[in-house]
Amino acid sequence: MATVILVRHGRTTANATGVLAGRTPGVGLDQVGRDQAARTGERLAGVPLVGLVSSPLERCQQTSALILQHQAGSPVTSENVDITECDYGDWQGRSLSELALEKLWPVVQTQPSFVVFPGGESMATMQARSVAAIRGQDALFEAQFGPDAVWVAVSHGDIIKSILADALGMHLDLFQRISVGPASVSIVRYGPSRPNVIAINTDAGDLSWLRSSAGGADAPVGGGAGHAAPQTVRS
């Protein structure tokens, strides 16, 4: 089975000031975000990616570029509008402190499956389109490059949280229990029986073990032996 690495974009100017950017054009990474994305690129340098698919928004494009700078090969690259940010409608561009006073805010926190953003989309629609896009692209990469294919999807916090919730078999109303930080790495493998969630919200650590075979689709009873320890260079 192929492996998808879900990367959230690095910190933006809007993140730093507590503004819900949504799909506002021209929102880019700040210096902290660029450094975060570069570190993620370094973590992925030892993984021969077959492809990278990005949200079309600028902050994801900038993060993608910093990841690709560390790749020795030439992964297939594309944009996919179905993994773009949620359409927050009238909430877009407003401060989070102001939005926290809205009547809809506690519903977003506890029952997101009921939420339709005024002038925007529902969170259920957001999840449906993003999950379908990731699962479909994963199947295409596996068909083209084989079961050991590893690829990256660069997207947004709520998008990745909703994809992880689906992979974990969680109802959307529970997805706020998942944290996805800027430039974090989460890893999923979609097997014939069930998705296998390998990692969530990591921002450090060796990833070179992803070069090895993905292994079988069955879950090892007892937890298995895990992946190999990272290689160290001795002088």
GROMACS .gro file of C-alpha atoms in nm:
model
  235
    1MET     CA    1   0.000   0.000   0.000
    2ALA     CA    2   0.118   0.353  -0.073
    3THR     CA    3   0.198   0.599   0.205
    4VAL     CA    4   0.066   0.953   0.221
    5ILE     CA    5   0.245   1.213   0.432
    6LEU     CA    6   0.006   1.490   0.533
    7VAL     CA    7   0.191   1.819   0.587
    8ARG     CA    8   0.025   2.132   0.717
    9HIS     CA    9   0.166   2.459   0.585
   10GLY     CA   10   0.406   2.653   0.808
   11ARG     CA   11   0.298   2.941   1.028
   12THR     CA   12   0.153   3.240   0.846
   13THR     CA   13   0.119   3.608   0.920
   14ALA     CA   14  -0.251   3.540   0.991
   15ASN     CA   15  -0.171   3.255   1.233
   16ALA     CA   16   0.069   3.482   1.419
   17THR     CA   17  -0.193   3.755   1.463
   18GLY     CA   18  -0.489   3.531   1.544
   19VAL     CA   19  -0.684   3.590   1.221
   20LEU     CA   20  -0.885   3.324   1.037
   21ALA     CA   21  -0.728   3.355   0.691
   22GLY     CA   22  -0.949   3.103   0.513
   23ARG     CA   23  -0.910   3.145   0.139
   24THR     CA   24  -0.791   3.507   0.155
   25PRO     CA   25  -0.534   3.554  -0.123
   26GLY     CA   26  -0.182   3.670  -0.046
   27VAL     CA   27  -0.149   3.514   0.301
   28GLY     CA   28   0.204   3.377   0.312
   29LEU     CA   29   0.445   3.220   0.556
   30ASP     CA   30   0.620   3.442   0.806
   31GLN     CA   31   0.985   3.378   0.893
   32VAL     CA   32   0.890   3.128   1.162
   33GLY     CA   33   0.673   2.945   0.909
   34ARG     CA   34   0.950   2.938   0.650
   35ASP     CA   35   1.188   2.792   0.907
   36GLN     CA   36   0.929   2.532   1.007
   37ALA     CA   37   0.869   2.428   0.647
   38ALA     CA   38   1.244   2.407   0.580
   39ARG     CA   39   1.287   2.175   0.880
   40THR     CA   40   1.006   1.956   0.748
   41GLY     CA   41   1.184   1.947   0.412
   42GLU     CA   42   1.501   1.835   0.591
   43ARG     CA   43   1.307   1.559   0.769
   44LEU     CA   44   1.176   1.437   0.434
   45ALA     CA   45   1.511   1.465   0.253
   46GLY     CA   46   1.587   1.098   0.307
   47VAL     CA   47   1.249   0.987   0.171
   48PRO     CA   48   1.233   0.948  -0.211
   49LEU     CA   49   0.893   1.102  -0.275
   50VAL     CA   50   0.709   0.999  -0.590
   51GLY     CA   51   0.477   1.297  -0.578
   52LEU     CA   52   0.366   1.611  -0.401
   53VAL     CA   53   0.012   1.745  -0.420
   54SER     CA   54  -0.065   2.086  -0.275
   55SER     CA   55  -0.354   2.310  -0.195
   56PRO     CA   56  -0.343   2.603  -0.440
   57LEU     CA   57  -0.322   2.864  -0.164
   58GLU     CA   58   0.003   3.057  -0.134
   59ARG     CA   59   0.103   2.932   0.210
   60CYS     CA   60   0.084   2.571   0.093
   61GLN     CA   61   0.270   2.650  -0.228
   62GLN     CA   62   0.551   2.810  -0.028
   63THR     CA   63   0.568   2.512   0.207
   64SER     CA   64   0.574   2.273  -0.090
   65ALA     CA   65   0.863   2.461  -0.250
   66LEU     CA   66   1.070   2.435   0.067
   67ILE     CA   67   1.002   2.060   0.086
   68LEU     CA   68   1.098   2.007  -0.279
   69GLN     CA   69   1.426   2.193  -0.231
   70HIS     CA   70   1.546   1.902  -0.017
   71GLN     CA   71   1.445   1.626  -0.259
   72ALA     CA   72   1.721   1.466  -0.465
   73GLY     CA   73   1.476   1.337  -0.725
   74SER     CA   74   1.194   1.501  -0.916
   75PRO     CA   75   0.857   1.413  -0.761
   76VAL     CA   76   0.545   1.460  -0.970
   77THR     CA   77   0.384   1.785  -0.853
   78SER     CA   78   0.031   1.915  -0.885
   79GLU     CA   79  -0.235   2.128  -0.717
   80ASN     CA   80  -0.571   1.999  -0.602
   81VAL     CA   81  -0.848   2.243  -0.517
   82ASP     CA   82  -1.026   1.971  -0.316
   83ILE     CA   83  -0.761   1.990  -0.044
   84THR     CA   84  -0.778   2.369  -0.023
   85GLU     CA   85  -0.886   2.545   0.294
   86CYS     CA   86  -1.242   2.526   0.423
   87ASP     CA   87  -1.468   2.799   0.285
   88TYR     CA   88  -1.536   2.986   0.609
   89GLY     CA   89  -1.757   3.237   0.429
   90ASP     CA   90  -1.838   3.543   0.639
   91TRP     CA   91  -1.597   3.426   0.910
   92GLN     CA   92  -1.299   3.468   0.679
   93GLY     CA   93  -1.060   3.748   0.770
   94ARG     CA   94  -1.199   3.798   1.122
   95SER     CA   95  -1.006   3.757   1.447
   96LEU     CA   96  -1.044   3.432   1.638
   97SER     CA   97  -1.112   3.624   1.960
   98GLU     CA   98  -1.410   3.791   1.792
   99LEU     CA   99  -1.535   3.467   1.638
  100ALA     CA  100  -1.525   3.296   1.977
  101LEU     CA  101  -1.819   3.520   2.078
  102GLU     CA  102  -2.039   3.396   1.790
  103LYS     CA  103  -2.326   3.158   1.869
  104LEU     CA  104  -2.188   2.916   1.609
  105TRP     CA  105  -1.849   2.889   1.783
  106PRO     CA  106  -1.944   2.625   2.046
  107VAL     CA  107  -2.111   2.421   1.772
  108VAL     CA  108  -1.785   2.427   1.575
  109GLN     CA  109  -1.613   2.297   1.888
  110THR     CA  110  -1.855   2.017   1.980
  111GLN     CA  111  -2.076   1.933   1.680
  112PRO     CA  112  -1.888   2.031   1.363
  113SER     CA  113  -2.097   1.792   1.153
  114PHE     CA  114  -2.387   2.039   1.204
  115VAL     CA  115  -2.188   2.346   1.105
  116VAL     CA  116  -2.251   2.545   0.789
  117PHE     CA  117  -2.043   2.861   0.786
  118PRO     CA  118  -2.255   3.165   0.691
  119GLY     CA  119  -2.182   3.238   0.328
  120GLY     CA  120  -1.949   2.936   0.314
  121GLU     CA  121  -1.950   2.558   0.315
  122SER     CA  122  -2.038   2.295   0.571
  123MET     CA  123  -1.766   2.114   0.761
  124ALA     CA  124  -1.916   1.784   0.645
  125THR     CA  125  -1.868   1.894   0.283
  126MET     CA  126  -1.512   2.000   0.366
  127GLN     CA  127  -1.436   1.653   0.499
  128ALA     CA  128  -1.606   1.467   0.215
  129ARG     CA  129  -1.418   1.650  -0.061
  130SER     CA  130  -1.079   1.632   0.108
  131VAL     CA  131  -1.103   1.264   0.203
  132ALA     CA  132  -1.217   1.171  -0.148
  133ALA     CA  133  -0.927   1.369  -0.297
  134ILE     CA  134  -0.662   1.207  -0.074
  135ARG     CA  135  -0.793   0.853  -0.114
  136GLY     CA  136  -0.827   0.896  -0.490
  137GLN     CA  137  -0.478   1.043  -0.533
  138ASP     CA  138  -0.330   0.773  -0.312
  139ALA     CA  139  -0.479   0.502  -0.532
  140LEU     CA  140  -0.340   0.673  -0.844
  141PHE     CA  141   0.013   0.697  -0.703
  142GLU     CA  142   0.004   0.334  -0.593
  143ALA     CA  143  -0.118   0.221  -0.935
  144GLN     CA  144   0.159   0.422  -1.106
  145PHE     CA  145   0.453   0.366  -0.871
  146GLY     CA  146   0.368   0.052  -0.676
  147PRO     CA  147   0.282  -0.030  -0.315
  148ASP     CA  148   0.602   0.124  -0.174
  149ALA     CA  149   0.519   0.468  -0.315
  150VAL     CA  150   0.545   0.757  -0.068
  151TRP     CA  151   0.391   1.094  -0.148
  152VAL     CA  152   0.312   1.422   0.026
  153ALA     CA  153  -0.009   1.624   0.047
  154VAL     CA  154   0.039   1.983   0.168
  155SER     CA  155  -0.281   2.125   0.308
  156HIS     CA  156  -0.448   2.303   0.601
  157GLY     CA  157  -0.519   2.231   0.966
  158ASP     CA  158  -0.892   2.157   0.954
  159ILE     CA  159  -0.853   1.967   0.627
  160ILE     CA  160  -0.584   1.738   0.767
  161LYS     CA  161  -0.772   1.690   1.094
  162SER     CA  162  -1.081   1.580   0.901
  163ILE     CA  163  -0.874   1.337   0.688
  164LEU     CA  164  -0.718   1.189   1.001
  165ALA     CA  165  -1.058   1.158   1.170
  166ASP     CA  166  -1.183   0.959   0.871
  167ALA     CA  167  -0.876   0.737   0.874
  168LEU     CA  168  -0.919   0.674   1.248
  169GLY     CA  169  -1.286   0.587   1.203
  170MET     CA  170  -1.389   0.886   1.415
  171HIS     CA  171  -1.711   1.079   1.371
  172LEU     CA  172  -1.652   1.432   1.247
  173ASP     CA  173  -1.794   1.560   1.576
  174LEU     CA  174  -1.480   1.425   1.746
  175PHE     CA  175  -1.225   1.573   1.508
  176GLN     CA  176  -1.147   1.869   1.735
  177ARG     CA  177  -0.969   1.617   1.960
  178ILE     CA  178  -0.692   1.601   1.698
  179SER     CA  179  -0.414   1.861   1.689
  180VAL     CA  180  -0.226   1.945   1.368
  181GLY     CA  181   0.042   2.211   1.415
  182PRO     CA  182   0.210   2.426   1.150
  183ALA     CA  183   0.444   2.226   0.923
  184SER     CA  184   0.363   1.908   1.116
  185VAL     CA  185   0.383   1.564   0.959
  186SER     CA  186   0.108   1.301   0.986
  187ILE     CA  187   0.127   0.966   0.804
  188VAL     CA  188  -0.149   0.737   0.674
  189ARG     CA  189  -0.152   0.417   0.472
  190TYR     CA  190  -0.479   0.310   0.307
  191GLY     CA  191  -0.492  -0.069   0.306
  192PRO     CA  192  -0.753  -0.301   0.153
  193SER     CA  193  -0.912  -0.366   0.493
  194ARG     CA  194  -0.868  -0.035   0.675
  195PRO     CA  195  -0.654   0.278   0.688
  196ASN     CA  196  -0.345   0.256   0.908
  197VAL     CA  197  -0.256   0.580   1.088
  198ILE     CA  198   0.121   0.574   1.140
  199ALA     CA  199   0.178   0.918   1.292
  200ILE     CA  200  -0.008   1.235   1.387
  201ASN     CA  201   0.120   1.591   1.433
  202THR     CA  202   0.494   1.520   1.449
  203ASP     CA  203   0.739   1.809   1.415
  204ALA     CA  204   1.068   1.630   1.475
  205GLY     CA  205   1.233   1.294   1.423
  206ASP     CA  206   1.391   1.080   1.155
  207LEU     CA  207   1.167   0.974   0.864
  208SER     CA  208   1.421   0.782   0.655
  209TRP     CA  209   1.256   0.454   0.758
  210LEU     CA  210   0.981   0.540   0.508
  211ARG     CA  211   1.223   0.431   0.233
  212SER     CA  212   1.158   0.071   0.335
  213SER     CA  213   0.868  -0.145   0.222
  214ALA     CA  214   0.530  -0.056   0.365
  215GLY     CA  215   0.482  -0.418   0.471
  216GLY     CA  216   0.159  -0.615   0.483
  217ALA     CA  217  -0.192  -0.484   0.519
  218ASP     CA  218  -0.271  -0.679   0.837
  219ALA     CA  219  -0.208  -0.522   1.176
  220PRO     CA  220   0.061  -0.716   1.366
  221VAL     CA  221  -0.084  -0.879   1.676
  222GLY     CA  222   0.098  -0.743   1.980
  223GLY     CA  223   0.214  -0.430   1.798
  224GLY     CA  224   0.498  -0.568   1.585
  225ALA     CA  225   0.868  -0.477   1.584
  226GLY     CA  226   0.832  -0.124   1.449
  227HIS     CA  227   1.056   0.037   1.192
  228ALA     CA  228   1.435   0.029   1.186
  229ALA     CA  229   1.632   0.278   1.395
  230PRO     CA  230   1.781   0.572   1.201
  231GLN     CA  231   2.130   0.517   1.069
  232THR     CA  232   2.407   0.721   1.228
  233VAL     CA  233   2.729   0.824   1.065
  234ARG     CA  234   3.046   0.742   1.260
  235SER     CA  235   3.361   0.941   1.202
   0.00000   0.00000   0.00000
